[in-house]
Amino acid sequence: MSSERASRIDTRVIHGGQRAEPVTGAVVPPIFTSATFAQAAPGEHKGFEYSRSHNPTRYAFERMMASLESSPLTEDDDPSCGTFAFASGMATMATLLDLLATGDRIVSMDDLYGGSRRLLSMVRERSQGLDLAYADLSDPEAFSAAMTPDTRMVWVETPTNPMMKLADLSALAKIARRKSPDAILVCDNTFASPVNQRPLEHGFDIVMHSTTKYVNGHSDVVGGVAVVKDAALAARVRFLQNAIGAVMNPFDAYLTLRGVKTLAVRMERHNTNGLAIARFLEQHPKVERVLYPGLPSHPQHELFQRQMDGAGGMVSFYLDGDLDRVKKLVAELRVFQLAESLGAIESLVNHPAIMTHASVPSETRSALGITDSLVRLSVGIEHVEDLLADLEGALSAV
Ligand code: P1T
């Protein structure tokens, strides 16, 4: 496969896991819409039986993601190199949580996308009896204290949504292997994208994405993916993907594969725009504090330099002022649109406390620092001067 000769990620986003379609030679994988596949005799088929279980277009996208996340698995290990695409990021997480049994303990980062925390605390604690332990995993000692021998899974976001905390993935993996060798280590890599960070290279077992975000990059598809490093674990996820059935459909797999091909060039612009906006906000008198790992003022800037290849387009900041001032600010913005989601080409602004993290209990939000003054930007790939002018204009109006 062409990906084997393509070591750099800028080339892998184009060719990773791809090959010409065997019947026609089509360079772009066709959208196979067929729900089912003809069999020559019962059980005698070409590797495709039913589209929930196997779909060639989905496979093309899954193999691409295996390549981007540095999966060591090949098609000899698993038909889609141990990578599985789902209908959404939440469907991905829900399926991965089914690797656990009733009552199992999971140690999770305290700062998570509100929907991820909702799935853990408001669904799976009740329906699966999961024993949830939230800790600040930006602090390896807090992780070590939470990591008991009976812990079965670790769930990390880095950078976190929306506080932009980082977790030292190599340090966490080392501690976890010592304390509970069989625990499954999962990293939600949505905020970084595989261009900026590849958790499997740091000893994690599974990396997942909401592909709705940077991977697709155009705010026109909802999806998710899990890349599994080990063949035996991949077989368990493959079983669950088929048994539960929350799969990505072939149209979305095609669109997301189309979107990911520009991921490396998009991330270059997200990285430079994000840094420029973070620097601008940091020196602005109406801004109290900026949370961005690419700034030397970020408490984990040194870890950022070791673990990431770019800081991306997510910038959170505290406005000097109350909720009314924040509402005025977002109303004044013209280029940044007020909307949930992130990671796409257009710039968005979000108010976590009222929007993406409304389902997090208010006392938890306060403890994490998700106050009414916190604003989250998803910096897009527009011209940076237009973005700066938009922010300058809105800030001067509040
Ligand atoms: O929206 P969905 O594709 O189901 O993905 C959920 C999800 C998972 N993980 C992270 C880190 C996320 O940020 C998200 C979705 N987040 C938003 C919609 C948001 O605006 O933060």
Short mmCIF file of C-alpha atoms and ligand atoms in Angstrom, two decimals:
data_model
loop_
_atom_site.label_atom_id
_atom_site.label_comp_id
_atom_site.label_asym_id
_atom_site.label_seq_id
_atom_site.Cartn_x
_atom_site.Cartn_y
_atom_site.Cartn_z
CA MET A 1 0.00 0.00 0.00
CA SER A 2 1.21 3.50 -0.80
CA SER A 3 1.19 4.54 2.89
CA GLU A 4 4.10 2.19 3.54
CA ARG A 5 6.36 4.46 1.48
CA ALA A 6 4.93 7.67 2.90
CA SER A 7 6.46 8.42 6.26
CA ARG A 8 5.57 12.10 6.64
CA ILE A 9 2.09 12.98 7.79
CA ASP A 10 1.63 15.62 5.05
CA THR A 11 1.90 12.78 2.53
CA ARG A 12 0.00 10.24 4.62
CA VAL A 13 -3.11 12.49 4.73
CA ILE A 14 -3.27 12.07 0.96
CA HIS A 15 -2.22 8.44 0.50
CA GLY A 16 -2.39 6.74 3.92
CA GLY A 17 -4.09 3.36 3.64
CA GLN A 18 -5.28 4.15 0.09
CA ARG A 19 -4.93 2.26 -3.18
CA ALA A 20 -6.69 2.35 -6.54
CA GLU A 21 -10.06 0.58 -6.54
CA PRO A 22 -9.29 -2.96 -7.81
CA VAL A 23 -12.07 -3.36 -10.45
CA THR A 24 -11.96 0.03 -12.23
CA GLY A 25 -8.72 1.61 -11.05
CA ALA A 26 -10.65 4.59 -9.64
CA VAL A 27 -8.20 6.77 -7.72
CA VAL A 28 -10.90 8.02 -5.35
CA PRO A 29 -12.75 5.29 -3.46
CA PRO A 30 -16.33 4.91 -4.76
CA ILE A 31 -19.26 5.35 -2.35
CA PHE A 32 -20.47 1.77 -1.92
CA THR A 33 -24.09 2.26 -0.89
CA SER A 34 -25.07 -1.41 -1.05
CA ALA A 35 -26.51 -2.63 2.25
CA THR A 36 -25.61 -6.21 1.38
CA PHE A 37 -23.21 -8.23 -0.80
CA ALA A 38 -23.98 -11.33 -2.91
CA GLN A 39 -22.52 -14.65 -1.74
CA ALA A 40 -21.53 -17.48 -4.13
CA ALA A 41 -22.60 -20.10 -1.58
CA PRO A 42 -23.60 -19.69 2.08
CA GLY A 43 -20.61 -18.14 3.84
CA GLU A 44 -18.61 -17.87 0.60
CA HIS A 45 -18.02 -14.18 -0.12
CA LYS A 46 -15.35 -11.61 -0.96
CA GLY A 47 -14.91 -10.37 2.62
CA PHE A 48 -18.11 -8.30 2.54
CA GLU A 49 -21.41 -9.67 3.87
CA TYR A 50 -23.50 -6.80 5.20
CA SER A 51 -22.71 -3.08 5.32
CA ARG A 52 -22.96 -2.66 9.09
CA SER A 53 -20.21 -5.26 9.43
CA HIS A 54 -18.02 -4.34 6.45
CA ASN A 55 -18.17 -1.49 3.96
CA PRO A 56 -15.42 -0.72 1.42
CA THR A 57 -15.84 3.08 1.60
CA ARG A 58 -15.75 3.01 5.40
CA TYR A 59 -12.68 0.76 5.25
CA ALA A 60 -10.91 3.31 3.02
CA PHE A 61 -11.48 6.04 5.62
CA GLU A 62 -10.61 3.75 8.54
CA ARG A 63 -7.32 2.69 6.96
CA MET A 64 -6.44 6.34 6.39
CA MET A 65 -6.97 7.09 10.09
CA ALA A 66 -4.87 4.05 11.08
CA SER A 67 -2.04 5.51 9.03
CA LEU A 68 -2.41 9.04 10.46
CA GLU A 69 -2.42 7.84 14.06
CA SER A 70 0.71 5.69 13.53
CA SER A 71 -1.10 2.40 14.11
CA PRO A 72 1.28 -0.55 13.91
CA LEU A 73 -1.55 -2.80 12.60
CA THR A 74 -1.82 -3.87 8.97
CA GLU A 75 -4.56 -5.47 6.90
CA ASP A 76 -3.08 -8.84 7.83
CA ASP A 77 -4.02 -8.08 11.44
CA ASP A 78 -7.46 -6.64 10.72
CA PRO A 79 -9.27 -5.65 7.49
CA SER A 80 -9.37 -1.96 8.48
CA CYS A 81 -6.02 -2.00 10.35
CA GLY A 82 -7.75 -2.00 13.75
CA THR A 83 -9.56 1.28 13.08
CA PHE A 84 -13.31 1.77 13.38
CA ALA A 85 -15.54 4.65 12.24
CA PHE A 86 -18.79 5.54 13.97
CA ALA A 87 -21.83 7.76 13.50
CA SER A 88 -20.49 10.39 15.94
CA GLY A 89 -17.81 11.01 18.51
CA MET A 90 -20.29 10.04 21.22
CA ALA A 91 -21.15 6.79 19.43
CA THR A 92 -17.41 6.05 19.39
CA MET A 93 -17.09 6.66 23.12
CA ALA A 94 -20.26 4.67 23.89
CA THR A 95 -18.91 1.67 21.97
CA LEU A 96 -15.49 1.87 23.65
CA LEU A 97 -17.13 2.01 27.10
CA ASP A 98 -18.74 -1.33 26.24
CA LEU A 99 -15.26 -2.86 26.49
CA LEU A 100 -15.96 -2.53 30.22
CA ALA A 101 -18.16 -4.77 32.33
CA THR A 102 -20.75 -3.81 34.94
CA GLY A 103 -19.13 -2.07 37.91
CA ASP A 104 -15.71 -1.58 36.32
CA ARG A 105 -13.61 1.38 37.45
CA ILE A 106 -12.64 4.08 34.97
CA VAL A 107 -10.28 6.94 35.79
CA SER A 108 -11.09 10.00 33.72
CA MET A 109 -9.73 13.48 33.19
CA ASP A 110 -11.90 15.89 35.17
CA ASP A 111 -12.15 18.39 32.31
CA LEU A 112 -13.92 16.74 29.36
CA TYR A 113 -16.29 17.75 26.57
CA GLY A 114 -19.65 18.19 28.38
CA GLY A 115 -21.24 15.40 26.33
CA SER A 116 -18.48 12.95 27.23
CA ARG A 117 -18.94 13.67 30.91
CA ARG A 118 -22.72 13.40 30.47
CA LEU A 119 -22.36 9.93 28.92
CA LEU A 120 -20.21 8.79 31.84
CA SER A 121 -22.06 10.42 34.74
CA MET A 122 -25.65 10.56 33.52
CA VAL A 123 -25.88 7.35 31.46
CA ARG A 124 -23.22 4.71 32.05
CA GLU A 125 -22.91 5.16 35.80
CA ARG A 126 -26.61 4.23 35.99
CA SER A 127 -26.93 1.71 33.13
CA GLN A 128 -23.52 0.02 33.41
CA GLY A 129 -22.72 0.71 37.07
CA LEU A 130 -19.39 2.21 36.08
CA ASP A 131 -17.26 3.28 39.03
CA LEU A 132 -16.17 6.77 37.91
CA ALA A 133 -13.09 8.48 39.29
CA TYR A 134 -12.47 11.98 37.92
CA ALA A 135 -9.05 13.48 38.55
CA ASP A 136 -6.91 16.29 37.20
CA LEU A 137 -4.79 14.18 34.87
CA SER A 138 -2.62 17.17 34.00
CA ASP A 139 -0.99 16.26 37.31
CA PRO A 140 0.70 12.82 37.12
CA GLU A 141 0.61 12.56 40.93
CA ALA A 142 -3.15 13.04 41.00
CA PHE A 143 -3.37 10.34 38.33
CA SER A 144 -1.12 8.02 40.31
CA ALA A 145 -3.34 8.46 43.39
CA ALA A 146 -6.52 7.69 41.40
CA MET A 147 -4.99 4.74 39.54
CA THR A 148 -5.92 1.69 41.64
CA PRO A 149 -5.03 -1.92 40.68
CA ASP A 150 -8.69 -2.58 39.78
CA THR A 151 -8.88 0.32 37.29
CA ARG A 152 -9.93 -1.06 33.91
CA MET A 153 -9.87 2.04 31.71
CA VAL A 154 -8.28 5.47 31.61
CA TRP A 155 -10.01 8.24 29.64
CA VAL A 156 -7.94 11.31 28.79
CA GLU A 157 -8.53 14.40 26.70
CA THR A 158 -5.47 16.49 25.89
CA PRO A 159 -5.73 19.41 25.30
CA THR A 160 -8.94 19.37 27.32
CA ASN A 161 -12.23 20.94 26.30
CA PRO A 162 -12.49 23.82 27.25
CA MET A 163 -9.72 24.45 29.83
CA MET A 164 -6.85 23.50 27.49
CA LYS A 165 -5.09 21.41 30.13
CA LEU A 166 -2.51 18.93 28.86
CA ALA A 167 -1.87 15.38 30.03
CA ASP A 168 1.65 13.93 29.80
CA LEU A 169 0.70 10.81 27.86
CA SER A 170 4.04 8.98 28.24
CA ALA A 171 4.13 9.65 31.99
CA LEU A 172 0.52 8.52 32.41
CA ALA A 173 1.12 5.35 30.38
CA LYS A 174 4.12 4.47 32.53
CA ILE A 175 2.21 4.98 35.79
CA ALA A 176 -0.83 3.05 34.49
CA ARG A 177 1.24 0.04 33.39
CA ARG A 178 2.82 -0.12 36.83
CA LYS A 179 -0.44 0.22 38.77
CA SER A 180 -2.88 -1.72 36.61
CA PRO A 181 -1.11 -3.39 33.67
CA ASP A 182 -4.29 -4.44 31.86
CA ALA A 183 -6.14 -1.11 32.02
CA ILE A 184 -7.10 0.15 28.57
CA LEU A 185 -5.65 3.63 27.97
CA VAL A 186 -7.83 5.81 25.73
CA CYS A 187 -6.99 9.31 24.52
CA ASP A 188 -9.58 11.61 22.94
CA ASN A 189 -7.33 13.40 20.44
CA THR A 190 -10.06 15.61 18.96
CA PHE A 191 -8.54 18.97 19.99
CA ALA A 192 -5.05 18.16 18.70
CA SER A 193 -5.75 16.19 15.49
CA PRO A 194 -3.24 13.53 14.41
CA VAL A 195 -1.15 16.20 12.72
CA ASN A 196 -0.37 17.85 16.06
CA GLN A 197 -0.30 14.78 18.37
CA ARG A 198 -0.31 10.98 18.06
CA PRO A 199 -1.11 9.30 21.41
CA LEU A 200 -0.31 5.74 20.26
CA GLU A 201 3.32 6.88 19.93
CA HIS A 202 3.23 7.69 23.66
CA GLY A 203 2.08 4.28 24.86
CA PHE A 204 -1.70 4.65 24.70
CA ASP A 205 -3.86 1.71 23.52
CA ILE A 206 -6.68 3.54 21.74
CA VAL A 207 -6.98 7.00 20.25
CA MET A 208 -10.41 8.38 19.39
CA HIS A 209 -11.71 11.46 17.60
CA SER A 210 -14.88 13.28 17.05
CA THR A 211 -14.19 13.43 13.30
CA THR A 212 -16.86 16.15 13.19
CA LYS A 213 -13.99 18.46 14.13
CA TYR A 214 -10.49 18.81 12.62
CA VAL A 215 -10.44 15.45 10.83
CA ASN A 216 -13.35 16.31 8.54
CA GLY A 217 -12.79 20.01 9.03
CA HIS A 218 -15.76 21.50 7.17
CA SER A 219 -18.64 21.40 9.71
CA ASP A 220 -20.70 19.27 7.33
CA VAL A 221 -20.39 15.73 8.75
CA VAL A 222 -20.89 14.31 12.25
CA GLY A 223 -18.70 11.28 12.92
CA GLY A 224 -16.15 9.53 15.08
CA VAL A 225 -13.29 7.07 14.88
CA ALA A 226 -11.27 4.81 17.17
CA VAL A 227 -7.76 3.61 16.27
CA VAL A 228 -6.66 0.57 18.27
CA LYS A 229 -2.99 -0.36 18.64
CA ASP A 230 -3.22 -4.04 19.55
CA ALA A 231 -4.75 -6.77 17.34
CA ALA A 232 -6.52 -8.63 20.16
CA LEU A 233 -8.08 -5.41 21.48
CA ALA A 234 -8.99 -4.41 17.91
CA ALA A 235 -10.87 -7.70 17.52
CA ARG A 236 -12.94 -6.83 20.59
CA VAL A 237 -13.75 -3.35 19.22
CA ARG A 238 -14.59 -4.84 15.81
CA PHE A 239 -17.03 -7.21 17.53
CA LEU A 240 -18.63 -4.29 19.42
CA GLN A 241 -18.83 -2.04 16.34
CA ASN A 242 -20.80 -4.75 14.54
CA ALA A 243 -22.83 -5.87 17.56
CA ILE A 244 -23.90 -2.34 18.55
CA GLY A 245 -24.10 -0.98 15.02
CA ALA A 246 -23.46 2.76 15.49
CA VAL A 247 -21.41 2.80 12.28
CA MET A 248 -20.40 5.68 10.01
CA ASN A 249 -22.39 5.52 6.78
CA PRO A 250 -20.62 5.30 3.40
CA PHE A 251 -21.52 8.86 2.31
CA ASP A 252 -20.04 10.29 5.50
CA ALA A 253 -16.97 8.05 5.17
CA TYR A 254 -16.43 9.41 1.65
CA LEU A 255 -16.89 13.04 2.74
CA THR A 256 -14.66 12.68 5.78
CA LEU A 257 -11.94 11.00 3.72
CA ARG A 258 -12.20 13.90 1.27
CA GLY A 259 -11.94 16.37 4.15
CA VAL A 260 -8.96 14.74 5.83
CA LYS A 261 -6.79 15.07 2.73
CA THR A 262 -6.27 18.77 3.52
CA LEU A 263 -5.73 18.18 7.25
CA ALA A 264 -1.98 18.91 7.18
CA VAL A 265 -2.34 22.22 5.31
CA ARG A 266 -5.36 23.20 7.39
CA MET A 267 -3.54 22.50 10.66
CA GLU A 268 -0.59 24.64 9.53
CA ARG A 269 -2.97 27.60 9.25
CA HIS A 270 -4.91 26.70 12.43
CA ASN A 271 -1.59 26.58 14.31
CA THR A 272 -0.35 29.97 13.10
CA ASN A 273 -3.74 31.69 13.39
CA GLY A 274 -4.34 30.17 16.84
CA LEU A 275 -0.98 31.41 18.14
CA ALA A 276 -1.48 34.89 16.69
CA ILE A 277 -4.93 35.20 18.26
CA ALA A 278 -3.70 33.87 21.62
CA ARG A 279 -0.84 36.40 21.64
CA PHE A 280 -3.20 39.23 20.71
CA LEU A 281 -5.68 38.34 23.45
CA GLU A 282 -2.94 37.95 26.05
CA GLN A 283 -1.83 41.58 25.69
CA HIS A 284 -5.40 42.96 25.49
CA PRO A 285 -6.46 44.99 28.58
CA LYS A 286 -10.02 43.58 28.52
CA VAL A 287 -8.78 39.99 28.66
CA GLU A 288 -7.92 38.55 32.06
CA ARG A 289 -6.19 35.32 31.06
CA VAL A 290 -5.61 33.22 27.94
CA LEU A 291 -5.48 29.41 27.94
CA TYR A 292 -3.41 28.20 24.99
CA PRO A 293 -0.60 25.62 25.21
CA GLY A 294 1.45 27.41 22.53
CA LEU A 295 1.92 30.44 24.82
CA PRO A 296 4.96 30.43 27.16
CA SER A 297 2.52 31.52 29.91
CA HIS A 298 0.67 28.17 29.70
CA PRO A 299 1.65 26.19 32.82
CA GLN A 300 2.47 23.16 30.64
CA HIS A 301 4.19 24.93 27.77
CA GLU A 302 7.23 22.69 28.19
CA LEU A 303 5.05 19.56 27.86
CA PHE A 304 3.42 21.09 24.79
CA GLN A 305 6.86 21.42 23.20
CA ARG A 306 7.71 17.79 23.97
CA GLN A 307 4.40 16.16 23.03
CA MET A 308 2.77 18.24 20.31
CA ASP A 309 3.77 19.47 16.85
CA GLY A 310 1.48 22.51 16.98
CA ALA A 311 -1.00 24.06 19.40
CA GLY A 312 -3.98 24.17 17.02
CA GLY A 313 -6.83 26.63 16.72
CA MET A 314 -8.57 26.21 20.09
CA VAL A 315 -8.09 29.24 22.32
CA SER A 316 -9.98 29.79 25.58
CA PHE A 317 -9.88 33.05 27.51
CA TYR A 318 -11.45 34.89 30.44
CA LEU A 319 -12.97 38.20 29.56
CA ASP A 320 -12.59 40.89 32.22
CA GLY A 321 -16.29 41.17 33.03
CA ASP A 322 -19.54 39.36 33.72
CA LEU A 323 -21.98 37.35 31.59
CA ASP A 324 -23.60 40.49 30.15
CA ARG A 325 -20.24 41.66 28.87
CA VAL A 326 -19.55 38.24 27.33
CA LYS A 327 -22.97 38.31 25.63
CA LYS A 328 -22.17 41.75 24.24
CA LEU A 329 -18.80 40.50 22.99
CA VAL A 330 -20.22 37.52 21.09
CA ALA A 331 -23.00 39.72 19.67
CA GLU A 332 -20.41 42.16 18.33
CA LEU A 333 -18.31 39.52 16.55
CA ARG A 334 -18.90 39.35 12.79
CA VAL A 335 -16.47 36.73 11.44
CA PHE A 336 -16.54 34.44 14.49
CA GLN A 337 -19.99 32.82 14.54
CA LEU A 338 -21.63 31.88 17.83
CA ALA A 339 -22.04 28.11 17.56
CA GLU A 340 -21.15 24.81 19.19
CA SER A 341 -18.54 22.55 17.58
CA LEU A 342 -14.98 23.35 16.57
CA GLY A 343 -12.08 22.40 14.37
CA ALA A 344 -13.49 23.48 11.02
CA ILE A 345 -12.29 26.03 8.50
CA GLU A 346 -14.63 28.77 9.77
CA SER A 347 -14.02 30.55 13.06
CA LEU A 348 -16.52 29.92 15.85
CA VAL A 349 -17.05 31.32 19.32
CA ASN A 350 -18.68 29.32 22.11
CA HIS A 351 -19.74 30.06 25.68
CA PRO A 352 -18.97 26.73 27.44
CA ALA A 353 -21.02 27.36 30.62
CA ILE A 354 -24.27 27.93 28.70
CA MET A 355 -23.56 25.94 25.54
CA THR A 356 -21.21 22.91 25.26
CA HIS A 357 -20.81 22.29 29.00
CA ALA A 358 -24.35 23.11 30.22
CA SER A 359 -24.86 19.47 31.24
CA VAL A 360 -21.89 19.59 33.62
CA PRO A 361 -23.17 20.33 37.18
CA SER A 362 -22.58 24.00 38.06
CA GLU A 363 -20.42 23.18 41.12
CA THR A 364 -18.19 20.99 38.90
CA ARG A 365 -17.99 23.76 36.33
CA SER A 366 -16.91 26.23 39.02
CA ALA A 367 -14.30 23.83 40.38
CA LEU A 368 -12.87 23.38 36.88
CA GLY A 369 -12.86 27.11 36.12
CA ILE A 370 -15.69 27.07 33.57
CA THR A 371 -17.15 30.41 34.67
CA ASP A 372 -19.52 32.83 32.96
CA SER A 373 -16.50 34.86 31.85
CA LEU A 374 -14.89 31.97 29.97
CA VAL A 375 -15.05 32.18 26.18
CA ARG A 376 -13.83 29.46 23.79
CA LEU A 377 -12.69 30.25 20.28
CA SER A 378 -12.25 27.79 17.46
CA VAL A 379 -9.91 29.77 15.24
CA GLY A 380 -10.46 28.94 11.59
CA ILE A 381 -8.28 29.35 8.53
CA GLU A 382 -9.48 32.79 7.41
CA HIS A 383 -6.92 35.60 6.99
CA VAL A 384 -5.51 36.30 10.42
CA GLU A 385 -5.80 40.10 10.02
CA ASP A 386 -9.57 39.78 9.52
CA LEU A 387 -9.85 37.61 12.63
CA LEU A 388 -7.76 40.03 14.70
CA ALA A 389 -9.79 42.99 13.47
CA ASP A 390 -13.01 41.18 14.35
CA LEU A 391 -11.81 40.54 17.90
CA GLU A 392 -10.36 44.04 18.30
CA GLY A 393 -13.66 45.60 17.14
CA ALA A 394 -15.80 43.45 19.42
CA LEU A 395 -13.51 43.93 22.45
CA SER A 396 -13.48 47.68 22.04
CA ALA A 397 -17.29 47.67 21.93
CA VAL A 398 -17.73 45.92 25.29
O1 P1T B 1 -20.22 15.70 18.63
P1 P1T B 1 -19.64 14.32 18.45
O2 P1T B 1 -19.11 14.05 17.08
O3 P1T B 1 -20.53 13.25 18.95
O4 P1T B 1 -18.32 14.30 19.38
C1 P1T B 1 -18.34 14.47 20.76
C2 P1T B 1 -17.03 15.02 21.24
C3 P1T B 1 -16.06 14.17 21.74
N1 P1T B 1 -14.88 14.62 22.19
C4 P1T B 1 -14.57 15.93 22.18
C5 P1T B 1 -13.26 16.38 22.71
C6 P1T B 1 -15.49 16.85 21.68
O5 P1T B 1 -15.16 18.15 21.67
C7 P1T B 1 -16.76 16.41 21.19
C8 P1T B 1 -17.79 17.35 20.68
N2 P1T B 1 -17.59 18.69 21.07
C9 P1T B 1 -18.39 19.74 20.71
C10 P1T B 1 -19.50 19.61 19.96
C11 P1T B 1 -17.97 21.05 21.23
O6 P1T B 1 -18.42 22.11 20.73
O7 P1T B 1 -17.14 21.08 22.14
#
